XYZ file of C-alpha atoms in Angstrom:
85
model
C -0.099 0.063 -0.001
C 2.672 2.311 1.154
C 4.843 1.671 -2.078
C 1.199 2.129 -4.482
C 0.935 5.636 -2.522
C 4.476 6.563 -3.003
C 4.473 5.949 -7.018
C 1.209 7.438 -7.181
C 2.170 10.705 -5.413
C 5.487 10.730 -8.020
C 3.164 9.918 -10.793
C 1.128 12.759 -10.185
C 4.022 14.990 -9.672
C 5.368 13.911 -13.416
C 1.964 14.748 -14.905
C 0.436 11.590 -14.943
C -2.911 12.579 -14.054
C -5.186 9.461 -14.671
C -7.386 11.149 -17.140
C -10.868 11.059 -16.873
C -11.336 9.115 -19.959
C -8.953 6.312 -18.690
C -10.967 6.078 -15.430
C -14.324 5.997 -17.565
C -12.554 3.223 -19.991
C -11.749 1.342 -17.055
C -15.189 1.232 -15.305
C -17.166 0.713 -18.617
C -15.021 -2.616 -19.442
C -15.456 -4.006 -15.926
C -17.808 -7.246 -16.284
C -19.296 -6.590 -12.741
C -20.843 -3.327 -14.160
C -22.316 -4.844 -17.352
C -25.939 -6.416 -17.780
C -26.139 -8.421 -21.287
C -22.680 -7.328 -22.084
C -23.492 -3.481 -22.085
C -22.486 -1.063 -19.138
C -25.406 -0.114 -17.025
C -25.305 2.871 -14.856
C -27.853 1.534 -12.493
C -26.112 -1.577 -11.900
C -22.514 0.334 -11.459
C -24.449 2.618 -8.595
C -26.132 -0.765 -7.248
C -22.709 -2.555 -6.956
C -20.982 0.622 -5.642
C -23.264 0.701 -2.851
C -23.641 -2.539 -1.726
C -19.820 -2.172 -1.268
C -20.077 0.951 0.667
C -18.304 3.130 -2.227
C -19.718 6.286 -3.984
C -18.962 7.028 -7.387
C -16.587 9.849 -6.444
C -14.694 7.423 -4.133
C -14.494 4.443 -6.541
C -13.453 6.662 -9.203
C -10.525 8.329 -7.089
C -9.618 4.819 -6.189
C -9.012 3.779 -9.922
C -7.795 6.941 -10.850
C -4.876 6.275 -8.421
C -4.498 2.876 -10.071
C -4.475 4.354 -13.250
C -1.637 6.692 -12.546
C 0.413 3.671 -11.325
C 0.015 1.716 -14.160
C 1.059 4.669 -16.632
C 4.223 5.542 -14.144
C 5.046 1.594 -14.376
C 4.260 1.523 -18.026
C 6.557 4.695 -18.833
C 9.468 3.205 -17.360
C 8.915 -0.276 -18.556
C 9.046 1.065 -22.039
C 12.161 2.743 -21.531
C 13.996 0.073 -19.810
C 15.735 -2.280 -22.374
C 17.093 -5.589 -20.515
C 19.223 -7.965 -22.770
C 18.593 -11.388 -22.844
C 21.776 -12.159 -20.919
C 20.434 -9.668 -18.076
């Protein structure tokens, strides 16, 4: 948890904000919020409520995860490791 929070803080400082679009796309693709294969906003709110989340709180949590993933991908794409390493 601490490592994730530190990564999130550094990612935010570096401009990896976890865009609204990235958060929205992640939510829209989560199977738990789909009914008949399509995102259902009513189901979204019901699932969050049943798990004691507000949409704002859940989206903030996801934004942090998106920022962490963007940060990791940024470095992964820049570091080359040879087969022998």
